[in-house]
Amino acid sequence: MATVPGAPVSSSAASLDLETDVLILGGGPAGTWAAIAAATGGARTILADKGFCGTSGATAASGTTLWYVDPDPAKRAAAKASREGLGGHLADHGWMDRVLDRTHAAVGQLADWGYPFPRDADGRERRVSVQGPEYMRLMRRRVKQAGVTILDHCPALELLVDGGGAVAGAVGVQRQKGGRWTVRAKAVVIATGGCAFLSKALGCNVLTGDGLLMAAEAGADLSGMEFSNAYAIAPAFGSVTKTLLYQWASFTRADGEPIPGAASKGGRSVIARVLATEPVYARLDRAEPELWAAMRQAQPNFFLPFDRAGIDPFTQRFPVTLRLEGTVRGTGGLRLVDGTCATAVPGLFAAGDAATREPICGGFTGGGSHNAAWAMSSGHWAGLGAADHARALGNGTRTLRRAGGAGLQDRLRGGHGGVIDAGGLTRAVQAEVFPYDINYFRTEEGLTGSLGRLDRLWTDAAGAMPASADTILRVREAAAMLATARWMYRSALARTESRGMHRRIDHAALDPAQHHLLTVGGLDEVHVSTRPAPVRLDPVRLDPTEAGRELAA
Amino acid sequence: MIELISPARCTGCNICVSVCPMDVFQPAGSGRADGTAPVIARQSDCQTCFLCEAHCPDDALYVAPDAETVTGIAEDAVAAAGLFGSYRRAIGWTAAHRENRSADQTFRLLAPH
């Protein structure tokens, strides 16, 4: 809340008080690549993770395909064209080129560092995917070897800003050791991931939009938040939202009747419509038995729920659900203002799913692939950009204040004296973003009604005072999810067409007049404005069948 | 959801306490965890990511596939089904299964078929 003068920072309130050049918030792929880049460039670097750097986030628990394409002009052109239409023609070819280059280099580094890429029958190393636990264990090791200080189980609660409004560190809690932490930094990288609203999508409950809220409180804005309604297929009882193998599934009703049009790719909305009123079953019976072993070796964790529940997914039907992955598999996030992944606020950079991925995929990603490439690339650039910013800043003394609002407003900061019930607020936000008939199938009526309720929740939350030490993290998570939901729906209301993953029932067609990007920002008042879409310089052939095949996640 | 820590298998190293991204465990030798094993202190916070199992060097943990409900499965049943350490073996994180670390066949699944 820019109008409320924040309380000055007192080091006595913090039990851990550090000073550094670059502070990275979040220790998933983007944060670890950022930390390595910053530290290798000579910056003193601290990485603070809400959970544990190496297991936190959507990648570690899962695994991912990589947008790894040989530097062959024809292959690169095809790779860029493959999702052009799916993304609503909003991607930027300049960004795609540099991400493809950077990802190729980063994956080469992974191989040099000893990542055990598989070999094919010809003995050729294949670098198109990584296993999550293996990848992130390696990244943690490399972060430590780069001389980065890792603070595990140290969620940030709010950013620090200087008198000129530049970001200058963060404050958080040490949830295992107890007490607070304060890190004064010359630059901060937000790599806290997207927001999946505690839906229990695989590895995603760490991802509650905390960094988006903190950045917005410091004055940053966002982009593409209408592209935030990704739902992933999972066994109804389970958490494993990996969808690649469902391309071999058939989908049926309880009585075994096939559901016409239901499919993982291009037919997921059909599944959602049926799920609204009755259970949907799947069976991977379109996979030839000779492929079964390869599928198990490709995704060992996909099979954990089935093996443990005593289900053979190739021959037996099992109930499925759709879990919201929000902006994790969406493309919205903090708006970047240049190639260093700087946000609109001096000293603040963003990377990975916390940043908008529109530059490389417009309004759609199938998960993995582009998101993984984006984390590697934007992380690297944000780390370098933050290190450069820190170097240029020098060593002057700055007076800092805390920038946090909702749930942190004691009376000194203009709070109303009430507290946020984190569980109640979380459930209230989930009731607005989980339902298919509000978020998946969007209408003006549905979005407007939801926004009215969300805005009222914000009015209460915005001035709430600090909760007790053991609930303050949950309070801030709930506030972050609430803020994220309001940016999502305000953007979705403004885009009166269907483009990318954003589907408006009342505006079912793509509207050429809305070939633009949406900036959204603000907390008490949420405001949306348009920016021109990138101009494509090179002509690209669009083959819809190719595009469909690429849509694997 | 995390279901159990086998007191017979657990050596009290507390690695699970550190690596759990959702901070579900209370370390051995503190508070309620007065025995040699950590305790599952915040079970409903578990996100069913299976990573505690992957990182447990003693195959002492079991995560049931059910994300929303506690199954109450007994240690004997987990052992009888051979489920202790099954995820670690699948990803090649045991000495006897190291070849699985580089067994990823995703490249075959991405090829047109």
XYZ file of C-alpha atoms in Angstrom, chain A:
553
model
C 0.000 0.000 0.000
C 1.951 2.936 -1.305
C -0.071 5.474 0.653
C 0.782 3.980 4.024
C 4.240 4.860 5.258
C 5.800 1.602 6.308
C 7.428 1.119 9.645
C 11.177 1.609 9.725
C 13.289 -1.511 9.813
C 14.678 -2.325 13.224
C 17.302 -5.017 13.345
C 16.429 -5.871 16.937
C 13.159 -7.452 15.770
C 15.052 -9.898 13.574
C 16.859 -12.917 14.907
C 18.864 -13.289 11.701
C 20.199 -10.106 10.138
C 22.260 -10.304 6.950
C 23.495 -7.992 4.254
C 24.289 -9.006 0.670
C 24.492 -7.894 -2.934
C 21.770 -10.127 -4.383
C 18.874 -11.820 -2.609
C 16.987 -14.546 -4.482
C 13.534 -15.475 -3.187
C 12.686 -19.040 -4.224
C 14.917 -22.064 -4.776
C 13.312 -23.902 -7.665
C 14.826 -23.996 -11.155
C 14.574 -20.233 -11.766
C 15.953 -19.299 -8.351
C 18.855 -21.724 -8.527
C 19.859 -20.633 -12.029
C 19.617 -17.011 -10.856
C 21.744 -17.706 -7.790
C 24.446 -19.457 -9.802
C 24.556 -16.642 -12.365
C 24.755 -13.907 -9.714
C 27.385 -15.644 -7.591
C 29.498 -16.729 -10.553
C 29.515 -13.087 -11.630
C 31.066 -12.131 -8.306
C 28.017 -10.944 -6.382
C 27.544 -11.958 -2.766
C 24.320 -13.969 -3.042
C 21.736 -15.303 -0.609
C 18.912 -17.635 -1.671
C 15.921 -17.894 0.680
C 13.395 -20.661 0.086
C 9.999 -21.045 1.713
C 10.642 -24.779 1.903
C 13.857 -26.550 0.923
C 15.951 -25.609 -2.097
C 16.066 -28.932 -3.931
C 12.530 -30.124 -3.199
C 10.428 -26.951 -3.362
C 8.198 -26.225 -6.292
C 6.554 -27.860 -9.246
C 9.698 -29.207 -10.918
C 11.419 -31.080 -8.088
C 8.384 -33.208 -7.364
C 7.716 -33.912 -10.977
C 10.183 -33.700 -13.801
C 9.875 -31.885 -17.039
C 10.419 -31.949 -20.728
C 12.816 -29.271 -21.988
C 12.403 -26.845 -24.868
C 15.810 -27.983 -26.070
C 16.278 -27.548 -29.798
C 19.495 -27.927 -31.766
C 20.737 -24.652 -33.274
C 19.585 -25.709 -36.724
C 17.630 -22.856 -38.390
C 14.865 -25.127 -39.704
C 14.411 -26.909 -36.365
C 14.409 -23.617 -34.498
C 11.842 -22.109 -36.872
C 9.582 -25.145 -36.438
C 9.971 -24.993 -32.648
C 8.952 -21.367 -32.587
C 5.996 -21.946 -34.908
C 4.689 -24.994 -33.089
C 2.725 -23.184 -30.393
C 2.201 -19.859 -32.140
C -1.513 -20.407 -32.667
C -2.109 -22.094 -29.325
C -0.525 -19.109 -27.605
C -2.787 -16.679 -29.418
C 0.040 -15.135 -31.465
C 1.338 -13.163 -28.501
C 4.859 -14.580 -28.206
C 7.918 -12.549 -29.139
C 10.313 -14.108 -31.622
C 13.287 -12.186 -30.301
C 12.699 -13.594 -26.815
C 12.110 -17.083 -28.227
C 15.446 -16.962 -30.045
C 17.403 -15.959 -26.990
C 15.600 -18.457 -24.746
C 16.313 -21.277 -27.208
C 19.990 -20.240 -27.271
C 20.249 -19.850 -23.510
C 18.429 -23.125 -22.795
C 20.736 -25.001 -25.147
C 23.715 -23.629 -23.248
C 22.196 -24.307 -19.819
C 21.310 -27.911 -20.642
C 24.886 -28.327 -21.885
C 26.040 -27.101 -18.485
C 23.784 -29.649 -16.781
C 25.462 -32.385 -18.805
C 28.910 -31.028 -17.921
C 27.916 -30.989 -14.249
C 27.056 -34.673 -14.452
C 23.302 -34.787 -15.002
C 22.731 -38.400 -16.134
C 20.974 -37.821 -19.443
C 19.778 -41.084 -21.032
C 21.167 -42.476 -24.265
C 19.125 -43.851 -27.142
C 19.657 -47.113 -29.006
C 22.361 -45.451 -31.109
C 24.258 -44.388 -28.000
C 23.320 -40.753 -28.496
C 22.696 -38.662 -25.369
C 19.116 -37.359 -25.312
C 18.626 -34.017 -23.582
C 14.891 -33.381 -23.992
C 13.794 -34.035 -20.401
C 14.980 -34.133 -16.794
C 13.754 -36.018 -13.734
C 12.717 -33.570 -11.015
C 14.420 -34.986 -7.920
C 17.694 -35.592 -9.805
C 17.718 -32.177 -11.518
C 16.991 -30.182 -8.392
C 19.406 -32.170 -6.197
C 22.107 -31.284 -8.716
C 21.039 -27.627 -8.816
C 21.241 -27.349 -5.017
C 24.752 -28.779 -5.109
C 25.822 -26.300 -7.792
C 24.285 -23.375 -5.885
C 26.341 -24.290 -2.822
C 29.475 -24.784 -4.897
C 28.981 -21.302 -6.343
C 29.327 -19.921 -2.809
C 25.670 -18.963 -2.344
C 24.252 -18.876 1.187
C 21.040 -20.921 1.229
C 18.358 -20.156 3.807
C 15.983 -23.138 3.811
C 12.551 -22.904 5.432
C 12.823 -19.139 5.370
C 9.707 -17.781 3.655
C 9.792 -14.066 2.882
C 6.867 -12.024 4.163
C 7.542 -8.623 2.605
C 10.102 -6.605 0.688
C 12.247 -3.748 1.939
C 12.401 -0.555 -0.105
C 14.596 2.523 0.139
C 13.565 6.167 0.193
C 13.445 6.313 -3.586
C 11.241 3.244 -3.845
C 13.976 0.848 -4.995
C 13.780 -2.674 -3.595
C 16.496 -3.265 -1.000
C 15.928 -6.645 0.616
C 13.252 -8.654 2.345
C 11.985 -9.730 5.737
C 10.688 -13.185 6.584
C 10.310 -15.903 9.177
C 12.556 -18.838 10.030
C 9.847 -21.427 10.302
C 12.049 -24.203 11.687
C 14.576 -22.234 13.723
C 12.084 -19.646 14.959
C 12.265 -15.869 14.818
C 12.486 -13.490 11.893
C 15.110 -12.901 9.242
C 16.092 -9.685 7.530
C 18.313 -9.516 4.470
C 19.389 -6.102 3.201
C 20.264 -6.492 -0.463
C 21.194 -4.244 -3.360
C 18.924 -6.224 -5.673
C 16.221 -8.879 -5.249
C 15.093 -11.614 -7.643
C 11.534 -12.911 -7.254
C 11.612 -16.602 -8.201
C 8.780 -17.789 -6.006
C 6.870 -19.600 -8.747
C 3.289 -19.185 -9.862
C 0.094 -19.601 -7.874
C -1.881 -22.850 -7.779
C -4.132 -21.920 -4.828
C -3.226 -24.914 -2.613
C -4.979 -27.270 -5.025
C -2.546 -30.113 -4.213
C -1.381 -30.272 -7.806
C 1.968 -32.058 -7.723
C 4.548 -30.009 -5.829
C 2.399 -26.899 -6.114
C 1.291 -26.216 -2.556
C 4.481 -24.233 -2.028
C 3.273 -21.948 -4.798
C 0.760 -19.456 -3.440
C 1.704 -16.279 -5.298
C 3.674 -14.814 -2.371
C 6.239 -13.153 -4.621
C 3.540 -11.595 -6.784
C 1.966 -9.908 -3.772
C 5.303 -8.731 -2.365
C 6.366 -7.309 -5.723
C 3.016 -5.549 -6.225
C 3.292 -4.001 -2.764
C 6.606 -2.517 -3.901
C 4.947 -1.161 -7.046
C 5.534 -3.843 -9.688
C 2.807 -4.751 -12.167
C 1.911 -7.984 -13.938
C 1.008 -9.204 -17.392
C -1.058 -11.988 -18.891
C -2.938 -12.796 -15.706
C -5.975 -13.815 -17.761
C -3.876 -16.839 -18.820
C -4.226 -18.437 -15.422
C -6.852 -21.164 -15.752
C -4.716 -24.240 -16.366
C -6.292 -27.424 -15.025
C -4.368 -30.706 -15.074
C -5.643 -34.270 -15.065
C -4.898 -36.385 -11.997
C -6.281 -39.572 -10.478
C -9.281 -38.384 -8.448
C -7.719 -39.544 -5.203
C -4.188 -38.360 -5.929
C -1.825 -35.466 -6.466
C 0.090 -36.486 -9.576
C -0.883 -33.887 -12.179
C 1.385 -35.142 -14.944
C -0.539 -35.181 -18.189
C 1.832 -36.396 -20.917
C 0.740 -40.016 -20.658
C -2.956 -39.188 -20.858
C -2.508 -38.792 -24.600
C -2.907 -42.592 -24.544
C -6.044 -42.511 -22.355
C -9.653 -43.143 -23.199
C -12.217 -41.362 -21.038
C -15.517 -42.899 -19.990
C -18.555 -42.373 -17.765
C -19.236 -44.581 -14.752
C -21.185 -47.055 -16.909
C -18.250 -47.407 -19.326
C -19.790 -45.240 -22.046
C -17.056 -43.356 -23.954
C -17.198 -39.556 -23.605
C -17.187 -38.088 -27.117
C -14.433 -35.527 -27.609
C -12.822 -36.094 -24.214
C -9.039 -36.005 -24.466
C -6.039 -34.698 -22.594
C -5.094 -32.522 -25.545
C -7.829 -30.523 -27.191
C -10.608 -32.198 -25.205
C -9.908 -31.299 -21.616
C -12.817 -28.883 -21.459
C -15.109 -31.785 -22.386
C -13.806 -33.632 -19.331
C -14.459 -30.564 -17.178
C -18.055 -30.317 -18.398
C -18.790 -33.929 -17.517
C -16.951 -33.711 -14.190
C -19.251 -30.878 -13.185
C -22.064 -33.406 -12.770
C -20.624 -36.944 -12.678
C -17.363 -38.878 -12.314
C -15.033 -39.403 -15.276
C -12.859 -42.489 -15.647
C -9.651 -42.955 -17.612
C -7.639 -45.931 -18.805
C -4.357 -45.776 -20.728
C -5.636 -48.391 -23.149
C -4.467 -46.614 -26.288
C -0.819 -47.349 -25.457
C 0.599 -50.441 -27.116
C 2.074 -52.859 -24.553
C 5.561 -52.441 -26.042
C 5.433 -48.809 -24.895
C 4.475 -49.578 -21.286
C 8.023 -50.045 -19.978
C 9.209 -46.824 -21.628
C 6.302 -44.939 -20.063
C 7.263 -46.237 -16.625
C 10.894 -45.288 -17.158
C 9.941 -41.845 -18.454
C 7.716 -40.960 -15.508
C 8.275 -43.191 -12.465
C 6.224 -40.869 -10.266
C 3.228 -40.997 -12.608
C 2.863 -44.657 -11.665
C 3.325 -44.275 -7.880
C -0.356 -43.618 -7.141
C -1.493 -46.550 -9.288
C 1.043 -49.036 -7.988
C 0.214 -48.072 -4.418
C -3.546 -48.162 -4.956
C -3.334 -51.537 -6.696
C -4.550 -50.215 -10.062
C -3.112 -51.213 -13.436
C -3.747 -48.000 -15.375
C -3.234 -49.733 -18.734
C -6.015 -52.253 -18.207
C -8.175 -50.885 -15.374
C -10.309 -47.761 -15.282
C -9.688 -45.197 -12.561
C -11.549 -41.978 -11.655
C -9.866 -38.737 -12.659
C -10.217 -35.118 -11.621
C -8.882 -31.792 -12.837
C -6.717 -29.875 -10.387
C -6.206 -26.153 -10.844
C -2.625 -25.231 -11.639
C -3.443 -21.532 -11.961
C -0.482 -19.536 -13.178
C 1.968 -22.423 -12.664
C 0.895 -23.921 -15.972
C -0.591 -20.597 -17.034
C 1.579 -17.862 -18.475
C 0.767 -14.774 -16.400
C 3.148 -13.218 -13.899
C 5.238 -10.168 -13.110
C 5.789 -7.912 -16.113
C 9.370 -7.636 -17.298
C 10.608 -4.364 -18.740
C 13.798 -5.525 -20.461
C 16.032 -8.459 -21.329
C 17.639 -8.479 -17.878
C 14.261 -9.591 -16.452
C 13.918 -6.351 -14.495
C 10.438 -5.467 -13.275
C 9.007 -1.963 -13.269
C 10.579 -1.355 -9.822
C 14.309 -0.528 -9.570
C 16.295 -3.288 -7.898
C 13.562 -5.898 -8.431
C 13.917 -8.709 -10.964
C 11.645 -11.674 -11.708
C 12.245 -15.143 -13.147
C 10.544 -18.457 -13.804
C 6.826 -18.897 -13.240
C 6.708 -15.736 -11.092
C 7.376 -13.764 -14.274
C 5.070 -13.674 -17.251
C 5.991 -16.303 -19.835
C 4.101 -14.520 -22.595
C 7.402 -13.559 -24.305
C 7.951 -17.193 -25.339
C 4.511 -18.813 -25.265
C 1.882 -16.088 -25.360
C -1.301 -17.251 -23.691
C -0.699 -20.983 -23.467
C 1.806 -23.519 -22.196
C 1.278 -27.221 -21.826
C 3.600 -27.130 -18.813
C 7.163 -28.367 -18.770
C 9.049 -27.663 -21.967
C 8.737 -23.882 -22.391
C 8.302 -23.268 -18.668
C 11.474 -25.225 -17.922
C 13.390 -23.351 -20.630
C 12.015 -20.078 -19.313
C 13.141 -20.871 -15.752
C 16.673 -21.680 -16.911
C 16.893 -18.615 -19.124
C 15.059 -15.944 -17.162
C 16.745 -17.183 -13.978
C 20.161 -16.769 -15.546
C 19.396 -13.304 -16.889
C 17.721 -12.112 -13.690
C 20.737 -13.275 -11.676
C 23.126 -11.422 -13.974
C 20.878 -8.361 -14.066
C 20.604 -8.269 -10.277
C 24.383 -8.620 -9.902
C 24.963 -5.769 -12.371
C 22.415 -3.603 -10.579
C 24.119 -4.298 -7.244
C 27.532 -3.422 -8.676
C 26.264 -0.142 -10.108
C 24.551 0.805 -6.858
C 27.735 1.034 -4.810
C 27.888 1.102 -1.024
C 25.894 4.149 0.064
C 23.814 4.020 3.251
C 20.072 3.766 2.679
C 17.129 4.154 5.002
C 14.797 1.231 4.460
C 11.147 0.618 5.177
C 8.978 -2.484 4.975
C 6.633 -2.516 1.990
C 4.164 -5.205 3.082
C 0.456 -4.495 3.417
C -2.310 -7.035 3.957
C -1.873 -8.968 7.168
C 1.064 -6.818 8.281
C -0.694 -3.530 9.098
C -0.193 -2.785 12.750
C -1.725 0.425 14.069
C 1.481 2.333 13.318
C 0.942 1.469 9.659
C -2.726 2.382 9.573
C -4.251 -1.011 10.201
C -7.852 -1.487 11.360
C -6.955 -3.872 14.160
C -8.599 -6.974 12.722
C -6.789 -10.170 11.823
C -7.118 -12.503 8.838
C -8.412 -16.027 9.396
C -6.001 -17.719 6.994
C -7.982 -20.939 6.627
C -11.274 -19.161 6.089
C -9.838 -16.723 3.562
C -8.058 -19.515 1.678
C -11.290 -21.497 1.365
C -13.165 -18.389 0.255
C -10.622 -17.715 -2.510
C -10.594 -21.362 -3.573
C -14.395 -21.234 -3.868
C -13.917 -18.539 -6.526
C -11.014 -20.002 -8.507
C -11.520 -23.784 -8.406
C -15.016 -24.067 -9.974
C -14.933 -24.833 -13.684
C -18.046 -22.724 -14.276
C -16.261 -19.592 -13.022
C -12.621 -20.036 -14.017
C -12.473 -22.586 -16.846
C -15.643 -21.450 -18.641
C -15.538 -17.709 -18.139
C -18.430 -15.273 -18.598
C -18.912 -11.623 -17.765
C -21.599 -12.582 -15.268
C -19.487 -15.208 -13.527
C -16.355 -13.084 -13.376
C -18.205 -9.975 -12.195
C -19.957 -11.844 -9.406
C -16.726 -13.419 -8.298
C -14.831 -10.132 -8.368
C -17.468 -8.517 -6.179
C -16.921 -11.156 -3.516
C -13.124 -11.080 -3.895
C -13.013 -7.283 -3.670
C -15.007 -7.370 -0.440
C -12.578 -9.937 0.980
C -9.706 -7.647 0.046
C -11.277 -4.668 1.812
C -11.078 -6.635 5.050
C -7.684 -8.215 4.399
C -5.883 -5.075 3.266
C -5.832 -3.428 6.654
C -5.494 -6.536 8.781
C -2.842 -6.492 11.454
C -0.028 -8.988 11.946
C -1.089 -12.444 13.008
C 0.752 -14.556 15.543
C 4.155 -15.932 14.601
C 2.790 -19.390 13.856
C 0.069 -18.183 11.494
C 1.661 -15.174 9.797
C 2.948 -17.199 6.839
C -0.498 -18.712 6.209
C -2.056 -15.260 6.482
C 0.301 -13.823 3.882
C -0.235 -16.830 1.589
C -3.996 -16.320 1.791
C -3.590 -12.611 1.032
C -1.335 -13.433 -1.930
C -3.866 -15.897 -3.354
C -6.612 -13.309 -2.925
C -4.590 -10.639 -4.723
C -3.720 -13.093 -7.492
C -7.357 -14.094 -8.000
C -8.354 -10.427 -8.362
C -5.638 -9.759 -10.981
C -6.720 -12.908 -12.835
C -10.386 -12.103 -13.009
C -9.964 -8.370 -13.657
C -7.773 -9.303 -16.653
C -10.157 -12.049 -17.751
C -13.038 -9.596 -17.676
C -11.084 -7.104 -19.795
C -10.253 -9.637 -22.517
C -13.642 -9.997 -24.222
C -12.533 -12.766 -26.565
C -11.061 -16.277 -26.385
C -7.301 -16.439 -26.903
C -4.649 -18.858 -25.638
C -5.980 -20.727 -22.615
C -8.380 -17.890 -21.764
C -11.888 -19.071 -22.782
C -14.867 -16.744 -22.660
C -18.193 -18.535 -23.164
C -19.787 -15.189 -24.010
C -16.960 -14.266 -26.412
C -16.028 -17.613 -27.898
C -14.007 -16.370 -30.867
C -10.607 -14.767 -31.157
C -10.991 -11.055 -31.819
C -8.234 -9.677 -34.091
C -8.799 -6.245 -32.556
C -7.613 -7.622 -29.189
C -4.222 -8.766 -30.443
C -2.567 -7.077 -27.469
C -1.152 -7.804 -24.031
C -2.850 -6.863 -20.764
C -0.981 -5.184 -17.940
C -2.639 -5.487 -14.547
C -1.619 -4.086 -11.210
C -2.709 -2.421 -8.043
C -3.993 -3.779 -4.755
C -6.830 -1.679 -3.328
C -7.742 -0.601 -6.851
C -6.928 -3.134 -9.548
C -6.323 -1.546 -12.945
C -5.918 -3.101 -16.383
C -4.386 -1.509 -19.480
C -3.309 -2.759 -22.903
C 0.118 -2.910 -24.531
C 0.792 -3.718 -28.168
C 1.624 -7.345 -28.915
C 5.124 -7.930 -30.250
C 5.489 -7.416 -33.964
C 6.615 -10.591 -35.681
C 9.437 -9.880 -38.076
C 9.897 -13.272 -39.730
C 7.053 -15.084 -41.480
C 6.213 -18.417 -39.879
C 4.284 -21.262 -41.405
C 1.434 -22.446 -39.261
C 0.484 -26.079 -39.497
C -2.355 -26.903 -37.110
C -1.548 -30.613 -36.995
C 2.035 -29.866 -35.975
C 0.753 -27.498 -33.314
C -1.531 -30.180 -31.921
C 1.244 -32.713 -31.682
C 3.462 -30.301 -29.765
C 0.833 -29.798 -27.114
C 2.270 -32.474 -24.845
C 2.964 -31.795 -21.227
